Amino acid sequence: MATDPTVKGTMTSPLLSRRNILLGGFGIAATATVAACTTPAPGKAGMPSRTFGAPAPLSPSPSQRLVEKTLVAKPVSLDLGGRTVSTWAYDGTLPGPLVRATAGDFLRVSLDNQLPADTTIHWHGIRLRNAADGVPGLTQDPISSGTKYVYEFTAPDPGTYFFHPHVGVQLDRGLYAPMIIDDPNEAGDYDAEWIVVLDDWIDGTGTTPDDVLKKLIADGGPASSGGMGGMDHGSMGGMDHGSMGGMSMGTPPWGDAGDVTYPFFLINGKPPTDPDVLTAKPGQRIRLRVINAASDTIFTVTLGGHRLTITHSDGHAVEPTEVGAFYIGMGERYDAIVTLGDGVFPLVARPFGKTSGGQAIAVVRTGSGSAPAVDAAPAELSGQVLIGSQLRPAESAKLPDRAPDATVDLALQGSMKPYQWGMNGAKFGENEPLTVKAGQRLRINATNQTMMTHPLHLHGHTFALPSGLRKDTVLMAPMQSFAIDLDADNAGDWMIHCHNIYHAEAGMMIALEYAT
Ligand code: C2O
Ligand code: CU
């Protein structure tokens, strides 16, 4: 396994378990502030509530192609391998319908909210205009039940994206769908494309994501009893984060990887007992677009018997890198090219650090043979697994060299007991927004001060890691730091947050505002 030189060695020491490291809490004063907040704003606890009114209609410029789409968000019953679950989804399908356009197109997407709750859509990773970003209270009013809302924006950059609500823990229902922005200048040196959407599933299995969050908070106990250090996952069913069902994974980089025990994991909305079957001819070159739409699960992805050449990370070109398997955090996307062998192969997404619920699997079929077992364990899983932040950027994807004009610190903080997550000393709504001036190169010194891994996500921009690698979502291992640079070229109020949706909803978010 590749080890990340920026990860501090202490995280893997057996003598320093998560139980006796006292780090990452908010500090006494901030904890008291969190506990004292008992009047959540409408829709979202701690959310600053501004009102916006209906968005002013826009039209495409003469040179732009118009791409129109209507989505209906509604309750639905789905059959997941013989088990019926009730959930919420777009157009009643899982994943929701693909939204596809070409870079530079003007998108007009109407959302008909037939859910029994407020919602919004966030276009994850798209560098769009602020008013279409889908954050209630920050960029728009929540879309109330029984109403419609029209999103209009230009999608400037090609890549693999997805969309989901930015309200509560709705992402952990069935409300997610892929979004592809094609590159008009790309040759497309492959025979076919497969979109592979990963998810962790619990909704409608006797509980809901809202109940899961309530239970996490209740199990964490009151803020006064836990202090800062008790990051104890004992109540989550005896997770053994080091071994994956007896299989050696080398040194796991991610520490405590998740909070929620999921009954199953899906690829393209299908459980292992009724897997998606992807068919092609032997020798064909396939472009995989892998999207992690899970709320609480980092996956290790592999196609048994194959090498994958990673070409893009979060939509941005990288130096093509051949791997047997790679990690993908919540909100990340990776594109890979693979040349298919002859036969039947398991496409496996194995949840990192979770010992129940099995794995997600799809079947790749180019010839005859029986389907792989639901618990197929391709050898690639126990070989080297790529950590995406170690990819090198393609020359074309680098930010131009420039010294930062301003620097800010961003601390990721929190604990399981009490279940409190925040940034820069407090939960969202009580922490100070980061600010930047239009035109600046901003450096954010981000530090994960906790013993869990968090996928750090930025809206409306992409950032560059010190290597120059462009990302909008990056996995930060326990105690890991990254200096991330962005060009402030998209004015507005944006979110930076953990893409573990339970952490985000508990407060692990902060605003990035353009100062005038
Ligand atoms: Cu996909 Cu603010 O997130
Ligand atoms: Cu997190």
Short mmCIF file of C-alpha atoms and ligand atoms in Angstrom, two decimals:
data_model
loop_
_atom_site.label_atom_id
_atom_site.label_comp_id
_atom_site.label_asym_id
_atom_site.label_seq_id
_atom_site.Cartn_x
_atom_site.Cartn_y
_atom_site.Cartn_z
CA MET A 1 0.00 0.00 0.00
CA ALA A 2 1.16 3.46 -0.80
CA THR A 3 1.86 5.54 2.24
CA ASP A 4 1.30 9.25 2.21
CA PRO A 5 4.36 11.12 3.42
CA THR A 6 2.17 13.90 4.80
CA VAL A 7 0.31 11.52 7.10
CA LYS A 8 1.79 11.67 10.57
CA GLY A 9 3.20 8.38 11.74
CA THR A 10 1.32 8.46 15.03
CA MET A 11 -1.97 7.52 13.48
CA THR A 12 -0.94 3.97 12.85
CA SER A 13 0.85 3.32 16.12
CA PRO A 14 -0.84 0.54 18.06
CA LEU A 15 0.06 2.34 21.28
CA LEU A 16 -1.88 5.43 20.32
CA SER A 17 -5.39 4.20 19.73
CA ARG A 18 -8.24 6.56 19.10
CA ARG A 19 -9.35 6.01 22.66
CA ASN A 20 -6.43 7.76 24.27
CA ILE A 21 -5.63 10.57 21.92
CA LEU A 22 -7.15 13.76 23.24
CA LEU A 23 -7.33 15.86 20.14
CA GLY A 24 -9.75 17.39 17.78
CA GLY A 25 -12.48 18.66 20.07
CA PHE A 26 -13.68 22.20 20.02
CA GLY A 27 -12.23 23.16 23.37
CA ILE A 28 -14.30 23.87 26.44
CA ALA A 29 -15.62 27.27 25.44
CA ALA A 30 -16.76 26.18 22.03
CA THR A 31 -18.35 23.03 23.41
CA ALA A 32 -20.41 25.11 25.79
CA THR A 33 -21.51 27.27 22.86
CA VAL A 34 -22.60 24.24 20.90
CA ALA A 35 -24.61 22.90 23.82
CA ALA A 36 -26.30 26.25 24.37
CA CYS A 37 -27.71 26.46 20.88
CA THR A 38 -31.30 25.30 21.16
CA THR A 39 -33.06 27.42 18.56
CA PRO A 40 -32.26 26.04 15.14
CA ALA A 41 -33.15 28.21 12.19
CA PRO A 42 -35.86 26.86 9.90
CA GLY A 43 -34.75 23.89 7.86
CA LYS A 44 -31.29 23.44 9.21
CA ALA A 45 -29.84 23.69 12.68
CA GLY A 46 -27.46 26.57 13.01
CA MET A 47 -27.98 27.61 9.39
CA PRO A 48 -27.91 31.34 8.85
CA SER A 49 -31.33 32.03 7.37
CA ARG A 50 -31.35 34.62 4.63
CA THR A 51 -34.22 34.90 2.20
CA PHE A 52 -33.82 35.18 -1.54
CA GLY A 53 -37.18 35.03 -3.31
CA ALA A 54 -37.63 33.44 -6.71
CA PRO A 55 -34.52 33.38 -8.91
CA ALA A 56 -34.47 35.87 -11.79
CA PRO A 57 -34.90 33.94 -15.06
CA LEU A 58 -31.88 33.79 -17.35
CA SER A 59 -31.42 32.80 -20.94
CA PRO A 60 -28.52 31.24 -22.80
CA SER A 61 -26.19 33.47 -24.76
CA PRO A 62 -26.50 33.15 -28.56
CA SER A 63 -23.51 30.83 -28.71
CA GLN A 64 -24.75 28.49 -25.99
CA ARG A 65 -26.68 25.29 -26.44
CA LEU A 66 -29.66 24.98 -24.09
CA VAL A 67 -30.03 21.71 -22.18
CA GLU A 68 -33.38 21.37 -20.44
CA LYS A 69 -34.53 18.76 -17.99
CA THR A 70 -37.27 18.29 -15.41
CA LEU A 71 -36.73 16.25 -12.28
CA VAL A 72 -39.38 15.10 -9.84
CA ALA A 73 -38.26 14.39 -6.30
CA LYS A 74 -40.79 12.08 -4.68
CA PRO A 75 -41.29 9.19 -2.28
CA VAL A 76 -40.97 5.80 -3.95
CA SER A 77 -40.81 2.09 -3.17
CA LEU A 78 -37.78 0.34 -4.60
CA ASP A 79 -36.95 -3.32 -4.91
CA LEU A 80 -33.39 -3.87 -3.73
CA GLY A 81 -32.68 -7.49 -4.51
CA GLY A 82 -36.07 -8.73 -3.31
CA ARG A 83 -36.27 -6.37 -0.38
CA THR A 84 -38.72 -3.50 -0.71
CA VAL A 85 -37.62 -0.20 0.75
CA SER A 86 -39.48 3.08 0.80
CA THR A 87 -37.30 6.05 0.10
CA TRP A 88 -37.10 9.36 -1.74
CA ALA A 89 -35.64 9.54 -5.24
CA TYR A 90 -35.50 11.62 -8.42
CA ASP A 91 -38.02 10.41 -11.01
CA GLY A 92 -38.49 7.26 -8.94
CA THR A 93 -35.19 5.68 -10.04
CA LEU A 94 -31.96 4.83 -8.29
CA PRO A 95 -29.64 6.50 -9.10
CA GLY A 96 -31.72 9.37 -10.49
CA PRO A 97 -31.64 10.23 -14.19
CA LEU A 98 -28.34 11.25 -15.75
CA VAL A 99 -27.97 14.94 -16.54
CA ARG A 100 -25.54 15.32 -19.44
CA ALA A 101 -24.30 18.38 -21.31
CA THR A 102 -21.19 19.67 -23.05
CA ALA A 103 -18.82 22.13 -21.41
CA GLY A 104 -20.11 25.65 -21.98
CA ASP A 105 -23.76 24.59 -22.32
CA PHE A 106 -26.55 26.41 -20.54
CA LEU A 107 -28.53 24.11 -18.28
CA ARG A 108 -32.10 24.70 -17.21
CA VAL A 109 -33.20 22.06 -14.74
CA SER A 110 -36.60 22.30 -13.10
CA LEU A 111 -37.15 20.49 -9.85
CA ASP A 112 -40.68 19.52 -8.90
CA ASN A 113 -40.59 18.89 -5.15
CA GLN A 114 -43.15 16.22 -4.33
CA LEU A 115 -41.34 15.24 -1.15
CA PRO A 116 -42.99 15.81 2.22
CA ALA A 117 -40.07 18.12 3.06
CA ASP A 118 -38.08 21.11 1.87
CA THR A 119 -35.26 20.30 -0.51
CA THR A 120 -32.71 21.81 -2.94
CA ILE A 121 -30.28 20.49 -5.55
CA HIS A 122 -26.54 21.04 -5.28
CA TRP A 123 -24.53 20.41 -8.47
CA HIS A 124 -21.53 18.85 -6.83
CA GLY A 125 -18.21 19.96 -8.29
CA ILE A 126 -19.65 22.29 -10.95
CA ARG A 127 -18.05 25.75 -11.02
CA LEU A 128 -21.41 27.42 -11.56
CA ARG A 129 -22.88 30.78 -10.63
CA ASN A 130 -23.50 31.13 -6.92
CA ALA A 131 -27.28 31.54 -7.13
CA ALA A 132 -27.64 28.03 -8.60
CA ASP A 133 -25.48 26.27 -6.02
CA GLY A 134 -28.40 24.89 -4.04
CA VAL A 135 -27.51 25.76 -0.45
CA PRO A 136 -30.62 26.84 1.45
CA GLY A 137 -30.14 29.97 3.52
CA LEU A 138 -26.87 30.75 1.71
CA THR A 139 -27.72 30.83 -2.00
CA GLN A 140 -31.48 30.24 -2.22
CA ASP A 141 -34.64 29.67 -0.22
CA PRO A 142 -35.43 26.03 0.50
CA ILE A 143 -37.79 24.58 -2.11
CA SER A 144 -40.87 23.79 -0.09
CA SER A 145 -42.97 20.70 -0.48
CA GLY A 146 -45.32 20.92 -3.44
CA THR A 147 -43.42 23.69 -5.24
CA LYS A 148 -41.10 23.93 -8.23
CA TYR A 149 -37.77 25.63 -8.69
CA VAL A 150 -35.71 26.28 -11.81
CA TYR A 151 -31.92 26.02 -11.75
CA GLU A 152 -30.18 27.87 -14.58
CA PHE A 153 -26.44 27.83 -14.98
CA THR A 154 -23.55 27.34 -17.34
CA ALA A 155 -21.40 24.26 -16.78
CA PRO A 156 -17.96 25.52 -17.73
CA ASP A 157 -15.73 22.49 -17.14
CA PRO A 158 -15.87 18.95 -18.52
CA GLY A 159 -15.90 16.11 -16.06
CA THR A 160 -17.73 13.54 -13.97
CA TYR A 161 -20.04 15.06 -11.37
CA PHE A 162 -23.24 14.28 -9.50
CA PHE A 163 -26.06 16.14 -7.86
CA HIS A 164 -27.92 15.78 -4.59
CA PRO A 165 -29.95 17.82 -2.09
CA HIS A 166 -28.19 20.18 0.30
CA VAL A 167 -30.80 19.80 3.02
CA GLY A 168 -30.31 17.71 6.12
CA VAL A 169 -29.24 14.12 5.46
CA GLN A 170 -31.40 13.74 2.33
CA LEU A 171 -28.34 12.61 0.35
CA ASP A 172 -28.49 9.34 2.32
CA ARG A 173 -31.91 8.62 0.86
CA GLY A 174 -32.10 7.82 -2.86
CA LEU A 175 -31.71 11.47 -3.89
CA TYR A 176 -28.59 11.42 -6.04
CA ALA A 177 -27.81 11.15 -9.74
CA PRO A 178 -24.80 11.36 -12.03
CA MET A 179 -24.00 14.42 -14.10
CA ILE A 180 -21.55 14.30 -17.00
CA ILE A 181 -20.13 17.37 -18.71
CA ASP A 182 -18.49 16.27 -21.95
CA ASP A 183 -15.33 17.79 -23.32
CA PRO A 184 -15.90 19.02 -26.89
CA ASN A 185 -12.14 18.79 -27.52
CA GLU A 186 -11.56 15.30 -26.26
CA ALA A 187 -10.89 12.51 -28.71
CA GLY A 188 -12.62 9.89 -26.54
CA ASP A 189 -10.17 7.07 -27.13
CA TYR A 190 -12.44 4.33 -25.83
CA ASP A 191 -15.21 2.06 -27.08
CA ALA A 192 -17.79 2.56 -24.38
CA GLU A 193 -18.40 4.41 -21.15
CA TRP A 194 -19.80 3.02 -17.94
CA ILE A 195 -21.02 5.24 -15.14
CA VAL A 196 -20.51 3.51 -11.81
CA VAL A 197 -22.32 5.12 -8.87
CA LEU A 198 -21.50 3.81 -5.40
CA ASP A 199 -23.75 4.10 -2.38
CA ASP A 200 -24.22 2.91 1.18
CA TRP A 201 -27.87 2.05 1.84
CA ILE A 202 -29.98 2.20 4.99
CA ASP A 203 -33.15 4.18 4.15
CA GLY A 204 -36.40 2.27 4.48
CA THR A 205 -34.78 -0.74 6.16
CA GLY A 206 -36.57 -0.02 9.41
CA THR A 207 -34.96 3.35 9.84
CA THR A 208 -34.29 6.58 7.96
CA PRO A 209 -31.23 8.80 7.68
CA ASP A 210 -32.92 11.31 9.99
CA ASP A 211 -33.36 8.59 12.63
CA VAL A 212 -29.74 7.50 12.12
CA LEU A 213 -28.53 11.04 12.82
CA LYS A 214 -30.74 11.30 15.90
CA LYS A 215 -29.32 8.04 17.18
CA LEU A 216 -25.73 9.11 16.56
CA ILE A 217 -26.36 12.25 18.58
CA ALA A 218 -28.20 10.33 21.34
CA ASP A 219 -25.52 7.62 21.51
CA GLY A 220 -22.88 10.34 21.72
CA GLY A 221 -24.54 11.54 24.88
CA PRO A 222 -24.83 15.08 26.13
CA ALA A 223 -21.95 17.40 25.37
CA SER A 224 -21.14 17.80 29.07
CA SER A 225 -20.51 14.09 29.67
CA GLY A 226 -18.18 13.25 26.83
CA GLY A 227 -15.39 15.74 26.96
CA MET A 228 -13.21 15.89 23.91
CA GLY A 229 -11.38 12.63 23.81
CA GLY A 230 -13.93 9.87 23.92
CA MET A 231 -13.96 8.98 20.25
CA ASP A 232 -15.35 5.55 20.86
CA HIS A 233 -16.98 3.50 18.19
CA GLY A 234 -17.89 0.70 20.60
CA SER A 235 -21.59 1.11 19.97
CA MET A 236 -21.21 0.64 16.23
CA GLY A 237 -20.92 -3.12 16.36
CA GLY A 238 -17.31 -3.90 17.05
CA MET A 239 -15.60 -2.51 14.02
CA ASP A 240 -12.13 -3.73 13.45
CA HIS A 241 -10.63 -1.07 11.28
CA GLY A 242 -7.39 -2.81 10.56
CA SER A 243 -8.50 -6.01 8.92
CA MET A 244 -11.06 -6.48 6.20
CA GLY A 245 -12.59 -9.84 6.94
CA GLY A 246 -9.24 -11.46 7.51
CA MET A 247 -7.71 -10.01 4.37
CA SER A 248 -4.50 -8.08 4.70
CA MET A 249 -4.86 -4.51 3.55
CA GLY A 250 -1.45 -3.36 4.71
CA THR A 251 -1.51 -0.27 6.87
CA PRO A 252 -4.91 1.36 6.63
CA PRO A 253 -4.52 5.10 6.11
CA TRP A 254 -7.99 6.19 7.07
CA GLY A 255 -8.29 5.34 10.78
CA ASP A 256 -11.93 5.40 11.84
CA ALA A 257 -13.64 5.55 8.49
CA GLY A 258 -17.37 5.68 9.19
CA ASP A 259 -20.08 6.16 11.79
CA VAL A 260 -23.04 4.24 10.38
CA THR A 261 -23.63 0.48 10.09
CA TYR A 262 -25.25 -0.05 6.70
CA PRO A 263 -27.15 -3.23 5.86
CA PHE A 264 -25.92 -3.11 2.26
CA PHE A 265 -23.96 -1.33 -0.40
CA LEU A 266 -24.99 -0.57 -3.96
CA ILE A 267 -23.51 -0.07 -7.41
CA ASN A 268 -25.88 1.78 -9.74
CA GLY A 269 -28.73 1.32 -7.29
CA LYS A 270 -28.35 -2.47 -7.15
CA PRO A 271 -27.35 -4.76 -4.28
CA PRO A 272 -25.03 -7.76 -4.77
CA THR A 273 -27.98 -10.17 -4.88
CA ASP A 274 -29.30 -8.43 -8.02
CA PRO A 275 -26.20 -6.81 -9.45
CA ASP A 276 -25.89 -4.44 -12.37
CA VAL A 277 -24.46 -6.35 -15.34
CA LEU A 278 -22.15 -4.39 -17.63
CA THR A 279 -21.54 -6.09 -20.96
CA ALA A 280 -18.92 -5.52 -23.65
CA LYS A 281 -16.63 -7.43 -25.98
CA PRO A 282 -13.24 -8.79 -24.97
CA GLY A 283 -10.48 -6.32 -25.78
CA GLN A 284 -12.73 -3.27 -25.71
CA ARG A 285 -11.52 -0.15 -23.99
CA ILE A 286 -13.99 1.17 -21.45
CA ARG A 287 -14.05 4.52 -19.72
CA LEU A 288 -15.25 4.07 -16.16
CA ARG A 289 -16.70 7.11 -14.44
CA VAL A 290 -16.83 6.18 -10.77
CA ILE A 291 -18.83 8.40 -8.43
CA ASN A 292 -19.02 7.88 -4.67
CA ALA A 293 -22.51 9.07 -3.70
CA ALA A 294 -22.35 7.35 -0.31
CA SER A 295 -22.90 9.37 2.85
CA ASP A 296 -20.54 7.66 5.26
CA THR A 297 -18.44 5.16 3.30
CA ILE A 298 -15.01 5.26 1.67
CA PHE A 299 -14.70 2.45 -0.86
CA THR A 300 -11.80 0.51 -2.35
CA VAL A 301 -12.65 -0.03 -6.01
CA THR A 302 -11.26 -2.73 -8.27
CA LEU A 303 -12.17 -4.72 -11.36
CA GLY A 304 -10.95 -8.24 -10.70
CA GLY A 305 -8.19 -9.39 -13.07
CA HIS A 306 -7.68 -5.95 -14.60
CA ARG A 307 -5.41 -2.93 -14.33
CA LEU A 308 -7.14 0.43 -14.34
CA THR A 309 -5.54 3.54 -15.79
CA ILE A 310 -6.76 6.53 -13.80
CA THR A 311 -7.18 9.52 -16.10
CA HIS A 312 -9.23 12.06 -14.14
CA SER A 313 -9.85 12.96 -10.53
CA ASP A 314 -12.94 15.08 -9.75
CA GLY A 315 -13.14 15.85 -13.47
CA HIS A 316 -9.55 17.08 -13.83
CA ALA A 317 -6.99 15.31 -15.98
CA VAL A 318 -4.16 13.56 -14.16
CA GLU A 319 -0.96 11.92 -15.40
CA PRO A 320 -2.39 8.55 -16.45
CA THR A 321 -1.64 6.16 -13.60
CA GLU A 322 -2.08 2.41 -13.71
CA VAL A 323 -3.45 0.82 -10.55
CA GLY A 324 -4.99 -2.42 -9.37
CA ALA A 325 -7.36 -0.68 -6.96
CA PHE A 326 -8.07 2.81 -5.67
CA TYR A 327 -9.78 4.48 -2.74
CA ILE A 328 -12.70 6.80 -3.34
CA GLY A 329 -14.11 9.05 -0.64
CA MET A 330 -17.63 10.40 -0.37
CA GLY A 331 -18.12 13.06 -3.06
CA GLU A 332 -14.99 12.08 -5.03
CA ARG A 333 -15.04 10.97 -8.67
CA TYR A 334 -12.40 9.06 -10.62
CA ASP A 335 -12.33 8.24 -14.31
CA ALA A 336 -10.33 5.24 -15.47
CA ILE A 337 -9.68 3.43 -18.73
CA VAL A 338 -9.62 -0.36 -18.74
CA THR A 339 -9.07 -2.88 -21.52
CA LEU A 340 -11.36 -5.81 -20.88
CA GLY A 341 -10.33 -9.45 -20.75
CA ASP A 342 -12.50 -12.35 -21.90
CA GLY A 343 -14.90 -13.73 -19.31
CA VAL A 344 -16.90 -12.61 -16.31
CA PHE A 345 -15.35 -10.29 -13.73
CA PRO A 346 -16.38 -8.70 -10.43
CA LEU A 347 -16.38 -4.93 -10.23
CA VAL A 348 -16.07 -4.52 -6.48
CA ALA A 349 -16.43 -1.51 -4.22
CA ARG A 350 -15.42 -2.66 -0.77
CA PRO A 351 -16.42 -0.40 2.14
CA PHE A 352 -13.33 0.66 4.02
CA GLY A 353 -13.34 -0.12 7.73
CA LYS A 354 -16.78 -1.71 7.83
CA THR A 355 -17.19 -5.33 8.78
CA SER A 356 -20.90 -5.78 8.19
CA GLY A 357 -23.13 -5.16 5.21
CA GLY A 358 -20.86 -6.92 2.74
CA GLN A 359 -19.68 -5.01 -0.30
CA ALA A 360 -21.00 -3.43 -3.47
CA ILE A 361 -20.52 -5.47 -6.61
CA ALA A 362 -21.43 -5.28 -10.29
CA VAL A 363 -20.74 -7.92 -12.93
CA VAL A 364 -18.61 -7.19 -15.98
CA ARG A 365 -19.35 -9.71 -18.70
CA THR A 366 -17.50 -10.11 -22.00
CA GLY A 367 -17.81 -13.86 -22.36
CA SER A 368 -19.37 -16.94 -20.85
CA GLY A 369 -19.05 -18.02 -17.27
CA SER A 370 -21.00 -17.87 -14.06
CA ALA A 371 -21.46 -14.67 -12.11
CA PRO A 372 -18.93 -13.95 -9.37
CA ALA A 373 -19.92 -14.60 -5.74
CA VAL A 374 -21.47 -11.70 -3.85
CA ASP A 375 -18.42 -11.67 -1.60
CA ALA A 376 -15.87 -12.02 -4.41
CA ALA A 377 -12.51 -10.78 -3.18
CA PRO A 378 -10.31 -9.93 -6.18
CA ALA A 379 -6.59 -10.21 -5.45
CA GLU A 380 -6.21 -6.52 -6.35
CA LEU A 381 -7.89 -5.61 -3.04
CA SER A 382 -4.93 -6.92 -1.09
CA GLY A 383 -2.31 -5.32 -3.33
CA GLN A 384 -1.38 -1.65 -3.54
CA VAL A 385 -4.37 0.64 -3.33
CA LEU A 386 -4.01 4.12 -4.81
CA ILE A 387 -4.59 7.11 -2.55
CA GLY A 388 -6.05 9.62 -4.99
CA SER A 389 -4.37 12.68 -3.53
CA GLN A 390 -1.05 11.15 -4.60
CA LEU A 391 -1.95 11.37 -8.29
CA ARG A 392 0.00 13.91 -10.35
CA PRO A 393 -1.89 16.56 -12.30
CA ALA A 394 -1.79 16.62 -16.07
CA GLU A 395 0.11 19.70 -17.25
CA SER A 396 -3.13 21.06 -18.73
CA ALA A 397 -4.95 20.84 -15.39
CA LYS A 398 -2.46 22.74 -13.23
CA LEU A 399 -3.25 26.08 -11.68
CA PRO A 400 -0.80 28.63 -13.08
CA ASP A 401 2.13 29.24 -10.73
CA ARG A 402 1.42 32.09 -8.38
CA ALA A 403 2.21 32.97 -4.79
CA PRO A 404 -0.86 33.14 -2.52
CA ASP A 405 -2.22 36.64 -1.84
CA ALA A 406 -3.87 35.51 1.37
CA THR A 407 -3.74 32.55 3.71
CA VAL A 408 -6.37 31.20 6.07
CA ASP A 409 -6.43 28.27 8.47
CA LEU A 410 -9.11 25.62 8.44
CA ALA A 411 -9.30 23.14 11.30
CA LEU A 412 -11.50 20.04 11.00
CA GLN A 413 -12.65 19.14 14.48
CA GLY A 414 -15.00 16.96 16.44
CA SER A 415 -15.71 13.68 18.10
CA MET A 416 -18.13 10.75 18.17
CA LYS A 417 -18.89 11.14 21.89
CA PRO A 418 -20.40 13.65 22.10
CA TYR A 419 -21.41 13.52 18.44
CA GLN A 420 -20.13 16.98 17.57
CA TRP A 421 -18.40 18.05 14.38
CA GLY A 422 -17.26 21.49 13.39
CA MET A 423 -14.69 23.69 11.76
CA ASN A 424 -12.52 26.42 13.24
CA GLY A 425 -13.79 26.01 16.77
CA ALA A 426 -17.54 25.74 16.35
CA LYS A 427 -20.27 24.16 14.30
CA PHE A 428 -21.60 25.76 11.15
CA GLY A 429 -23.70 28.83 11.86
CA GLU A 430 -21.54 29.64 14.87
CA ASN A 431 -18.13 29.61 13.19
CA GLU A 432 -16.69 32.63 11.39
CA PRO A 433 -16.90 32.40 7.61
CA LEU A 434 -13.60 32.36 5.76
CA THR A 435 -13.24 35.37 3.48
CA VAL A 436 -11.45 36.04 0.23
CA LYS A 437 -11.31 38.96 -2.18
CA ALA A 438 -12.19 38.46 -5.83
CA GLY A 439 -9.07 37.90 -7.87
CA GLN A 440 -6.96 36.58 -5.02
CA ARG A 441 -5.07 33.31 -4.93
CA LEU A 442 -6.15 31.96 -1.54
CA ARG A 443 -4.21 29.36 0.37
CA ILE A 444 -6.22 27.35 2.89
CA ASN A 445 -4.10 25.50 5.42
CA ALA A 446 -6.46 22.67 6.23
CA THR A 447 -5.74 20.34 9.14
CA ASN A 448 -7.71 17.33 10.23
CA GLN A 449 -7.48 17.46 14.02
CA THR A 450 -9.56 14.32 14.53
CA MET A 451 -8.99 10.59 14.45
CA MET A 452 -11.43 10.06 11.60
CA THR A 453 -11.01 10.60 7.88
CA HIS A 454 -13.03 13.42 6.33
CA PRO A 455 -13.61 14.15 2.64
CA LEU A 456 -13.14 17.93 2.46
CA HIS A 457 -15.34 19.48 -0.25
CA LEU A 458 -15.39 23.01 -1.66
CA HIS A 459 -18.27 24.47 -3.67
CA GLY A 460 -17.99 26.62 -6.80
CA HIS A 461 -14.23 26.23 -7.28
CA THR A 462 -11.59 23.60 -7.50
CA PHE A 463 -8.46 23.71 -5.43
CA ALA A 464 -4.93 22.53 -6.03
CA LEU A 465 -3.00 20.34 -3.61
CA PRO A 466 0.71 21.19 -3.18
CA SER A 467 1.47 18.76 -6.06
CA GLY A 468 -0.77 20.86 -8.29
CA LEU A 469 -3.44 18.12 -8.38
CA ARG A 470 -6.85 19.72 -8.88
CA LYS A 471 -9.70 18.44 -6.71
CA ASP A 472 -12.97 19.63 -5.27
CA THR A 473 -13.12 16.83 -2.70
CA VAL A 474 -10.08 15.41 -0.95
CA LEU A 475 -9.80 12.68 1.67
CA MET A 476 -8.00 13.93 4.75
CA ALA A 477 -6.69 11.13 6.94
CA PRO A 478 -6.54 11.53 10.73
CA MET A 479 -4.16 14.36 11.66
CA GLN A 480 -3.32 15.01 8.01
CA SER A 481 -2.75 18.55 6.72
CA PHE A 482 -3.01 19.97 3.22
CA ALA A 483 -2.23 23.45 1.94
CA ILE A 484 -4.86 23.91 -0.75
CA ASP A 485 -4.81 26.81 -3.19
CA LEU A 486 -7.73 28.26 -5.09
CA ASP A 487 -8.27 31.17 -7.43
CA ALA A 488 -11.11 33.37 -6.22
CA ASP A 489 -12.74 33.74 -9.62
CA ASN A 490 -16.37 32.96 -8.81
CA ALA A 491 -17.93 35.54 -6.50
CA GLY A 492 -20.56 34.53 -3.98
CA ASP A 493 -21.07 32.70 -0.71
CA TRP A 494 -19.89 29.13 -0.87
CA MET A 495 -19.67 26.13 1.40
CA ILE A 496 -16.65 24.17 2.50
CA HIS A 497 -17.59 21.01 4.36
CA CYS A 498 -16.99 17.42 5.20
CA HIS A 499 -18.78 15.19 2.69
CA ASN A 500 -19.68 12.70 5.38
CA ILE A 501 -23.27 13.90 5.36
CA TYR A 502 -23.77 13.13 9.06
CA HIS A 503 -20.72 15.17 9.97
CA ALA A 504 -21.82 18.01 7.70
CA GLU A 505 -25.31 18.06 9.18
CA ALA A 506 -23.88 17.96 12.70
CA GLY A 507 -21.99 21.15 11.83
CA MET A 508 -18.77 20.25 9.99
CA MET A 509 -19.19 23.04 7.47
CA ILE A 510 -18.00 26.61 7.08
CA ALA A 511 -18.80 29.36 4.59
CA LEU A 512 -16.29 30.92 2.20
CA GLU A 513 -17.44 34.45 1.44
CA TYR A 514 -16.19 36.99 -1.05
CA ALA A 515 -15.46 40.26 0.72
CA THR A 516 -15.93 43.46 -1.22
CU1 C2O B 1 -21.83 17.23 -2.53
CU2 C2O B 1 -21.92 20.64 -0.32
O1 C2O B 1 -21.86 18.88 -1.39
CU CU B 2 -16.26 14.26 8.45
#
